[in-house]
Amino acid sequence: MTAYDAIIIGTGQAGPALARRIAGLGMQVAIIERGRFGGTCINTGCTPTKTMVASAYAAHVARRGADYGFSAGDVKVDMKRVKARKDHVVGLSNRGVEQSLKNLENCRVCEGHARFVSPREVQAGDQVLTSERIFINVGARAAVPDIPGLDQVDYLTSSSMMDIDFLPRHLLVLGGSYIGLEFGQMYRRFGSEVSIVELGPRLILREDEDVSAAVTDILTREGTTVLRSAKCLRINKQGDDIVMTVDCDGTSELRGSHLLVATGRRPNTDDLGLDRAGVERDERGYIVVDDELRTSVPGIWALRDCNGKGAFTHTSWNDYEIVAANLFDGESRRVTDRIAAYALYIDPPLGRVGMTEADVRKIGRPALIGKLAMEDVSRAFEKGETEGFMKILVDADTKQILGASFLGTSGDEAIHCVLDVMYAKAPYTLLKRAMHIHPTVAEFIPTMLDDLVPLPGSVAG
Ligand SMILES: Cc1cc2nc3c(=O)[nH]c(=O)nc-3n(C[C@H](O)[C@H](O)[C@H](O)COP(=O)(O)OP(=O)(O)OC[C@H]3O[C@@H](n4cnc5c(N)ncnc54)[C@H](O)[C@@H]3O)c2cc1C
């Protein structure tokens, strides 16, 4: 048995940063990885999808050449080259993480599946490692629903989508949330027929209704079929086709060549020996943690997707910062200090911070809203990308910003102006005084704030 100052299980977004920090302090750390270094973000998540979204965007703009004054002829996408580009970008990051860990002084890298043997011992392959501090960063994987016939067809998940180098004739996407929409639009732009089947009454149900409606319009205008309130009853194979029987205003059949299952994620906590360590999980399998990411067992922490407190790369990095600051810098940072922020990378992207309109109505405070169509933003107009809108919600009493949704070109970037003011806990009027650069999307944020009105349905509305 080998003793370490710290053991880290998983090389997702938090694990490697923590290993570097601990090793840099002169302590001995062991980090265990059973799959590809860098975890989901680098190998099957953010990096490959955004690289492929860029290819899809380029094809889309080329097809719109006439709008910009050029002709690109008949645009055909070569999926082998799209995949090769994606593999190149992924490979750079994946090898970067692997090499940086393997070259790190005071760090031992173990390759294999890790399981707890006791609260202080972890088995990796044929070795048992021991430490007083163990950090779990094992991530999550695609959740596959229990639908009759699904196990009889070769369905795809967000991970196996990364291996295909051909164009599906007709991609059926089960699940109209963030991952399903990114793949759906991307493959439509590559040239597939795409049908998205969503159980809920609208796409991206967590967002406000106007956001869902605008996103649905964007996708359908490009030729994607969107079925809402559609329950997939059964799946079966007929010849080369996959046939989905759907209950949507009556029963109908949807026929495609390939099926992507994008119905959520589940944590990789089921084969980790957590019972032997005494680490508590909730009913969905997420490791229960407190506001500082400590599990039910002293000396064991759980970071990111396996703890259910956010499922993003930036929240993983933030988890690392919280744990490292509290352990090594004498700080008292908490998960609840952070403000929800994320993006949906369809084109145009949706940038989101803080509360939605629905959230604001629930807190029962007087609130104001400002909204601006992207058609009225000169930068969007100049780029020929006028779909979407920006909206911002403000507490009428404190003048602090409660949340914002920017669906439009550069919405994922411009929203950071709002996020930073929220972190500063400054009133929205600060943004009205800031001089922004022309022509940008961000320059219209002060304009939007000039025209705030009471939010209908809030206490003042
Ligand atoms: C298609 C897709 C697109 C996404 N796009 C975005 C995006 O644009 N922006 C964003 O912020 N987030 C995005 N995400 C989410 C983001 O990828 C994750 O939230 C992020 O990677 C954080 O993961 P993590 O740190 O929890 O662990 P992960 O990155 O999942 O890493 C966990 C690691 O642990 C290893 N492991 C698991 N169990 C064991 C074990 N028992 N022993 C040893 N090793 C083990 C795994 O092999 C893996 O390498 C996307 C996700 C998907 C699926």
PDB file of N, CA and C and ligand atoms in Angstrom, residues 9-14 32-42 44-46 49-50 112-115 137-140 158 162 179 182-183 265 268 271-272 303-306 311-316 343 345, ligand 1:
ATOM      1  N   ILE A   9      -9.494  11.184  -7.904  1.00  0.00           N
ATOM      2  CA  ILE A   9     -10.051  10.184  -8.821  1.00  0.00           C
ATOM      3  C   ILE A   9     -10.716  10.928  -9.977  1.00  0.00           C
ATOM      4  N   GLY A  10     -10.152  10.775 -11.173  1.00  0.00           N
ATOM      5  CA  GLY A  10     -10.718  11.410 -12.363  1.00  0.00           C
ATOM      6  C   GLY A  10      -9.911  12.626 -12.788  1.00  0.00           C
ATOM      7  N   THR A  11      -9.743  12.759 -14.111  1.00  0.00           N
ATOM      8  CA  THR A  11      -8.993  13.915 -14.637  1.00  0.00           C
ATOM      9  C   THR A  11      -9.918  14.829 -15.434  1.00  0.00           C
ATOM     10  N   GLY A  12     -11.122  15.104 -14.882  1.00  0.00           N
ATOM     11  CA  GLY A  12     -12.030  16.052 -15.524  1.00  0.00           C
ATOM     12  C   GLY A  12     -11.444  17.458 -15.443  1.00  0.00           C
ATOM     13  N   GLN A  13     -12.296  18.428 -15.242  1.00  0.00           N
ATOM     14  CA  GLN A  13     -11.804  19.809 -15.239  1.00  0.00           C
ATOM     15  C   GLN A  13     -11.215  20.221 -13.900  1.00  0.00           C
ATOM     16  N   ALA A  14     -11.697  19.628 -12.810  1.00  0.00           N
ATOM     17  CA  ALA A  14     -11.226  20.037 -11.483  1.00  0.00           C
ATOM     18  C   ALA A  14      -9.975  19.267 -11.067  1.00  0.00           C
ATOM     19  N   ILE A  32      -5.880   9.373 -10.546  1.00  0.00           N
ATOM     20  CA  ILE A  32      -6.262   8.112 -11.206  1.00  0.00           C
ATOM     21  C   ILE A  32      -7.234   8.413 -12.351  1.00  0.00           C
ATOM     22  N   GLU A  33      -6.975   7.847 -13.515  1.00  0.00           N
ATOM     23  CA  GLU A  33      -7.867   8.037 -14.674  1.00  0.00           C
ATOM     24  C   GLU A  33      -8.090   6.695 -15.355  1.00  0.00           C
ATOM     25  N   ARG A  34      -9.363   6.392 -15.626  1.00  0.00           N
ATOM     26  CA  ARG A  34      -9.680   5.097 -16.257  1.00  0.00           C
ATOM     27  C   ARG A  34      -9.881   5.220 -17.766  1.00  0.00           C
ATOM     28  N   GLY A  35     -10.048   6.466 -18.226  1.00  0.00           N
ATOM     29  CA  GLY A  35     -10.350   6.642 -19.655  1.00  0.00           C
ATOM     30  C   GLY A  35      -9.377   7.612 -20.288  1.00  0.00           C
ATOM     31  N   ARG A  36      -9.933   8.585 -21.003  1.00  0.00           N
ATOM     32  CA  ARG A  36      -9.076   9.543 -21.707  1.00  0.00           C
ATOM     33  C   ARG A  36      -8.813  10.743 -20.809  1.00  0.00           C
ATOM     34  N   PHE A  37      -7.568  11.191 -20.789  1.00  0.00           N
ATOM     35  CA  PHE A  37      -7.198  12.314 -19.931  1.00  0.00           C
ATOM     36  C   PHE A  37      -7.946  13.580 -20.361  1.00  0.00           C
ATOM     37  N   GLY A  38      -8.417  14.294 -19.367  1.00  0.00           N
ATOM     38  CA  GLY A  38      -9.137  15.538 -19.654  1.00  0.00           C
ATOM     39  C   GLY A  38     -10.643  15.379 -19.550  1.00  0.00           C
ATOM     40  N   GLY A  39     -11.126  14.129 -19.463  1.00  0.00           N
ATOM     41  CA  GLY A  39     -12.551  13.906 -19.198  1.00  0.00           C
ATOM     42  C   GLY A  39     -13.483  14.373 -20.297  1.00  0.00           C
ATOM     43  N   THR A  40     -14.701  14.677 -19.890  1.00  0.00           N
ATOM     44  CA  THR A  40     -15.784  14.968 -20.832  1.00  0.00           C
ATOM     45  C   THR A  40     -15.522  16.217 -21.665  1.00  0.00           C
ATOM     46  N   CYS A  41     -15.199  17.322 -21.003  1.00  0.00           N
ATOM     47  CA  CYS A  41     -15.077  18.609 -21.698  1.00  0.00           C
ATOM     48  C   CYS A  41     -14.169  18.479 -22.917  1.00  0.00           C
ATOM     49  N   ILE A  42     -13.009  17.914 -22.688  1.00  0.00           N
ATOM     50  CA  ILE A  42     -12.007  17.871 -23.748  1.00  0.00           C
ATOM     51  C   ILE A  42     -12.307  16.806 -24.794  1.00  0.00           C
ATOM     52  N   THR A  44     -15.289  14.561 -25.202  1.00  0.00           N
ATOM     53  CA  THR A  44     -16.617  14.308 -25.797  1.00  0.00           C
ATOM     54  C   THR A  44     -17.615  15.429 -25.511  1.00  0.00           C
ATOM     55  N   GLY A  45     -17.167  16.517 -24.886  1.00  0.00           N
ATOM     56  CA  GLY A  45     -18.098  17.579 -24.492  1.00  0.00           C
ATOM     57  C   GLY A  45     -17.839  18.884 -25.217  1.00  0.00           C
ATOM     58  N   CYS A  46     -17.431  19.887 -24.447  1.00  0.00           N
ATOM     59  CA  CYS A  46     -17.319  21.254 -24.964  1.00  0.00           C
ATOM     60  C   CYS A  46     -16.392  21.353 -26.182  1.00  0.00           C
ATOM     61  N   THR A  49     -17.635  19.502 -29.462  1.00  0.00           N
ATOM     62  CA  THR A  49     -18.898  20.030 -30.002  1.00  0.00           C
ATOM     63  C   THR A  49     -18.698  21.449 -30.529  1.00  0.00           C
ATOM     64  N   LYS A  50     -17.959  22.258 -29.796  1.00  0.00           N
ATOM     65  CA  LYS A  50     -17.795  23.642 -30.282  1.00  0.00           C
ATOM     66  C   LYS A  50     -16.914  23.688 -31.539  1.00  0.00           C
ATOM     67  N   GLY A 112      -6.411   3.360 -14.680  1.00  0.00           N
ATOM     68  CA  GLY A 112      -7.276   2.237 -14.335  1.00  0.00           C
ATOM     69  C   GLY A 112      -8.509   2.735 -13.603  1.00  0.00           C
ATOM     70  N   HIS A 113      -9.441   1.829 -13.403  1.00  0.00           N
ATOM     71  CA  HIS A 113     -10.694   2.177 -12.713  1.00  0.00           C
ATOM     72  C   HIS A 113     -10.445   2.216 -11.204  1.00  0.00           C
ATOM     73  N   ALA A 114     -10.871   3.274 -10.569  1.00  0.00           N
ATOM     74  CA  ALA A 114     -10.659   3.418  -9.120  1.00  0.00           C
ATOM     75  C   ALA A 114     -11.923   3.063  -8.346  1.00  0.00           C
ATOM     76  N   ARG A 115     -11.720   2.376  -7.227  1.00  0.00           N
ATOM     77  CA  ARG A 115     -12.848   2.072  -6.321  1.00  0.00           C
ATOM     78  C   ARG A 115     -12.376   2.240  -4.885  1.00  0.00           C
ATOM     79  N   ASN A 137     -13.617  13.288  -8.701  1.00  0.00           N
ATOM     80  CA  ASN A 137     -13.953  14.140  -9.865  1.00  0.00           C
ATOM     81  C   ASN A 137     -14.269  13.222 -11.049  1.00  0.00           C
ATOM     82  N   VAL A 138     -15.264  12.329 -10.819  1.00  0.00           N
ATOM     83  CA  VAL A 138     -15.505  11.245 -11.786  1.00  0.00           C
ATOM     84  C   VAL A 138     -16.521  11.573 -12.881  1.00  0.00           C
ATOM     85  N   GLY A 139     -17.166  12.740 -12.814  1.00  0.00           N
ATOM     86  CA  GLY A 139     -18.023  13.162 -13.915  1.00  0.00           C
ATOM     87  C   GLY A 139     -19.314  12.375 -14.062  1.00  0.00           C
ATOM     88  N   ALA A 140     -19.848  12.443 -15.280  1.00  0.00           N
ATOM     89  CA  ALA A 140     -21.154  11.845 -15.561  1.00  0.00           C
ATOM     90  C   ALA A 140     -21.134  11.272 -16.972  1.00  0.00           C
ATOM     91  N   SER A 158     -24.102  11.383 -26.872  1.00  0.00           N
ATOM     92  CA  SER A 158     -23.195  12.495 -27.181  1.00  0.00           C
ATOM     93  C   SER A 158     -21.753  11.998 -27.294  1.00  0.00           C
ATOM     94  N   MET A 162     -19.141  11.326 -31.359  1.00  0.00           N
ATOM     95  CA  MET A 162     -17.787  11.812 -31.664  1.00  0.00           C
ATOM     96  C   MET A 162     -17.026  10.881 -32.599  1.00  0.00           C
ATOM     97  N   ILE A 179     -27.958  19.625 -25.096  1.00  0.00           N
ATOM     98  CA  ILE A 179     -27.100  18.768 -25.919  1.00  0.00           C
ATOM     99  C   ILE A 179     -27.813  18.380 -27.222  1.00  0.00           C
ATOM    100  N   GLU A 182     -27.830  21.340 -29.715  1.00  0.00           N
ATOM    101  CA  GLU A 182     -26.534  21.630 -30.349  1.00  0.00           C
ATOM    102  C   GLU A 182     -26.256  20.632 -31.474  1.00  0.00           C
ATOM    103  N   PHE A 183     -26.451  19.340 -31.170  1.00  0.00           N
ATOM    104  CA  PHE A 183     -26.219  18.332 -32.216  1.00  0.00           C
ATOM    105  C   PHE A 183     -27.235  18.474 -33.345  1.00  0.00           C
ATOM    106  N   ARG A 265     -28.048  13.379 -18.173  1.00  0.00           N
ATOM    107  CA  ARG A 265     -26.792  12.757 -17.763  1.00  0.00           C
ATOM    108  C   ARG A 265     -26.984  12.086 -16.412  1.00  0.00           C
ATOM    109  N   ASN A 268     -21.224   9.201 -12.581  1.00  0.00           N
ATOM    110  CA  ASN A 268     -20.419   7.966 -12.593  1.00  0.00           C
ATOM    111  C   ASN A 268     -20.096   7.520 -11.171  1.00  0.00           C
ATOM    112  N   ASP A 271     -20.161   2.624  -9.585  1.00  0.00           N
ATOM    113  CA  ASP A 271     -19.160   1.559  -9.468  1.00  0.00           C
ATOM    114  C   ASP A 271     -17.880   2.124  -8.856  1.00  0.00           C
ATOM    115  N   LEU A 272     -18.081   2.870  -7.784  1.00  0.00           N
ATOM    116  CA  LEU A 272     -16.956   3.591  -7.186  1.00  0.00           C
ATOM    117  C   LEU A 272     -16.662   3.095  -5.760  1.00  0.00           C
ATOM    118  N   LEU A 303     -16.180  16.784  -6.456  1.00  0.00           N
ATOM    119  CA  LEU A 303     -16.190  17.985  -7.293  1.00  0.00           C
ATOM    120  C   LEU A 303     -16.925  17.725  -8.603  1.00  0.00           C
ATOM    121  N   ARG A 304     -17.651  18.682  -8.997  1.00  0.00           N
ATOM    122  CA  ARG A 304     -18.376  18.816 -10.256  1.00  0.00           C
ATOM    123  C   ARG A 304     -19.453  17.784 -10.574  1.00  0.00           C
ATOM    124  N   ASP A 305     -19.541  17.312 -11.820  1.00  0.00           N
ATOM    125  CA  ASP A 305     -20.774  16.690 -12.313  1.00  0.00           C
ATOM    126  C   ASP A 305     -21.274  15.551 -11.416  1.00  0.00           C
ATOM    127  N   CYS A 306     -20.376  14.925 -10.657  1.00  0.00           N
ATOM    128  CA  CYS A 306     -20.812  13.821  -9.795  1.00  0.00           C
ATOM    129  C   CYS A 306     -21.508  14.333  -8.539  1.00  0.00           C
ATOM    130  N   ALA A 311     -23.358  21.514 -14.002  1.00  0.00           N
ATOM    131  CA  ALA A 311     -22.782  20.510 -14.916  1.00  0.00           C
ATOM    132  C   ALA A 311     -22.055  21.196 -16.058  1.00  0.00           C
ATOM    133  N   PHE A 312     -21.122  22.033 -15.684  1.00  0.00           N
ATOM    134  CA  PHE A 312     -20.391  22.785 -16.708  1.00  0.00           C
ATOM    135  C   PHE A 312     -18.897  22.748 -16.404  1.00  0.00           C
ATOM    136  N   THR A 313     -18.131  23.031 -17.442  1.00  0.00           N
ATOM    137  CA  THR A 313     -16.692  23.089 -17.251  1.00  0.00           C
ATOM    138  C   THR A 313     -16.306  24.236 -16.326  1.00  0.00           C
ATOM    139  N   HIS A 314     -16.979  25.375 -16.490  1.00  0.00           N
ATOM    140  CA  HIS A 314     -16.600  26.506 -15.622  1.00  0.00           C
ATOM    141  C   HIS A 314     -16.999  26.254 -14.168  1.00  0.00           C
ATOM    142  N   THR A 315     -18.088  25.478 -13.950  1.00  0.00           N
ATOM    143  CA  THR A 315     -18.428  25.187 -12.548  1.00  0.00           C
ATOM    144  C   THR A 315     -17.454  24.148 -11.980  1.00  0.00           C
ATOM    145  N   SER A 316     -16.911  23.289 -12.843  1.00  0.00           N
ATOM    146  CA  SER A 316     -15.906  22.334 -12.385  1.00  0.00           C
ATOM    147  C   SER A 316     -14.649  23.087 -11.928  1.00  0.00           C
ATOM    148  N   ALA A 343     -24.080  28.823 -21.348  1.00  0.00           N
ATOM    149  CA  ALA A 343     -24.504  29.165 -22.713  1.00  0.00           C
ATOM    150  C   ALA A 343     -25.030  27.921 -23.414  1.00  0.00           C
ATOM    151  N   TYR A 345     -24.935  26.530 -27.133  1.00  0.00           N
ATOM    152  CA  TYR A 345     -24.166  26.879 -28.331  1.00  0.00           C
ATOM    153  C   TYR A 345     -24.833  26.438 -29.622  1.00  0.00           C
TER     154      TYR A 345
HETATM  155  C1  LIG B   1     -21.968  17.049 -25.515  1.00  0.00           C
HETATM  156  C2  LIG B   1     -21.573  17.896 -24.346  1.00  0.00           C
HETATM  157  C3  LIG B   1     -21.302  19.232 -24.541  1.00  0.00           C
HETATM  158  C4  LIG B   1     -20.942  20.032 -23.455  1.00  0.00           C
HETATM  159  N1  LIG B   1     -20.695  21.354 -23.691  1.00  0.00           N
HETATM  160  C5  LIG B   1     -20.360  22.140 -22.651  1.00  0.00           C
HETATM  161  C6  LIG B   1     -20.069  23.520 -22.869  1.00  0.00           C
HETATM  162  O1  LIG B   1     -20.123  24.023 -23.986  1.00  0.00           O
HETATM  163  N2  LIG B   1     -19.699  24.272 -21.808  1.00  0.00           N
HETATM  164  C7  LIG B   1     -19.617  23.740 -20.545  1.00  0.00           C
HETATM  165  O2  LIG B   1     -19.277  24.464 -19.617  1.00  0.00           O
HETATM  166  N3  LIG B   1     -19.882  22.439 -20.308  1.00  0.00           N
HETATM  167  C8  LIG B   1     -20.252  21.628 -21.323  1.00  0.00           C
HETATM  168  N4  LIG B   1     -20.488  20.307 -21.094  1.00  0.00           N
HETATM  169  C9  LIG B   1     -20.359  19.778 -19.706  1.00  0.00           C
HETATM  170  C10 LIG B   1     -18.884  19.589 -19.330  1.00  0.00           C
HETATM  171  O3  LIG B   1     -18.242  18.818 -20.312  1.00  0.00           O
HETATM  172  C11 LIG B   1     -18.735  18.939 -17.941  1.00  0.00           C
HETATM  173  O4  LIG B   1     -19.561  19.606 -17.040  1.00  0.00           O
HETATM  174  C12 LIG B   1     -17.277  19.090 -17.524  1.00  0.00           C
HETATM  175  O5  LIG B   1     -16.479  18.277 -18.338  1.00  0.00           O
HETATM  176  C13 LIG B   1     -17.017  18.798 -16.056  1.00  0.00           C
HETATM  177  O6  LIG B   1     -16.881  17.449 -15.834  1.00  0.00           O
HETATM  178  P1  LIG B   1     -16.203  16.896 -14.519  1.00  0.00           P
HETATM  179  O7  LIG B   1     -15.073  17.741 -14.099  1.00  0.00           O
HETATM  180  O8  LIG B   1     -17.253  16.589 -13.543  1.00  0.00           O
HETATM  181  O9  LIG B   1     -15.658  15.471 -14.989  1.00  0.00           O
HETATM  182  P2  LIG B   1     -15.434  14.822 -16.394  1.00  0.00           P
HETATM  183  O10 LIG B   1     -14.869  15.803 -17.341  1.00  0.00           O
HETATM  184  O11 LIG B   1     -16.627  14.080 -16.791  1.00  0.00           O
HETATM  185  O12 LIG B   1     -14.249  13.803 -16.060  1.00  0.00           O
HETATM  186  C14 LIG B   1     -14.395  12.701 -15.220  1.00  0.00           C
HETATM  187  C15 LIG B   1     -13.223  11.780 -15.459  1.00  0.00           C
HETATM  188  O13 LIG B   1     -13.224  10.777 -14.464  1.00  0.00           O
HETATM  189  C16 LIG B   1     -12.891   9.526 -15.039  1.00  0.00           C
HETATM  190  N5  LIG B   1     -13.463   8.500 -14.190  1.00  0.00           N
HETATM  191  C17 LIG B   1     -14.781   8.255 -13.939  1.00  0.00           C
HETATM  192  N6  LIG B   1     -14.912   7.251 -13.062  1.00  0.00           N
HETATM  193  C18 LIG B   1     -13.667   6.840 -12.752  1.00  0.00           C
HETATM  194  C19 LIG B   1     -13.153   5.829 -11.905  1.00  0.00           C
HETATM  195  N7  LIG B   1     -13.947   5.071 -11.169  1.00  0.00           N
HETATM  196  N8  LIG B   1     -11.823   5.668 -11.861  1.00  0.00           N
HETATM  197  C20 LIG B   1     -10.988   6.459 -12.568  1.00  0.00           C
HETATM  198  N9  LIG B   1     -11.417   7.432 -13.376  1.00  0.00           N
HETATM  199  C21 LIG B   1     -12.737   7.619 -13.468  1.00  0.00           C
HETATM  200  C22 LIG B   1     -13.526   9.611 -16.429  1.00  0.00           C
HETATM  201  O14 LIG B   1     -12.896   8.721 -17.324  1.00  0.00           O
HETATM  202  C23 LIG B   1     -13.292  11.058 -16.800  1.00  0.00           C
HETATM  203  O15 LIG B   1     -12.081  11.239 -17.484  1.00  0.00           O
HETATM  204  C24 LIG B   1     -20.839  19.469 -22.151  1.00  0.00           C
HETATM  205  C25 LIG B   1     -21.083  18.111 -21.950  1.00  0.00           C
HETATM  206  C26 LIG B   1     -21.452  17.322 -23.039  1.00  0.00           C
HETATM  207  C27 LIG B   1     -21.726  15.859 -22.809  1.00  0.00           C
END
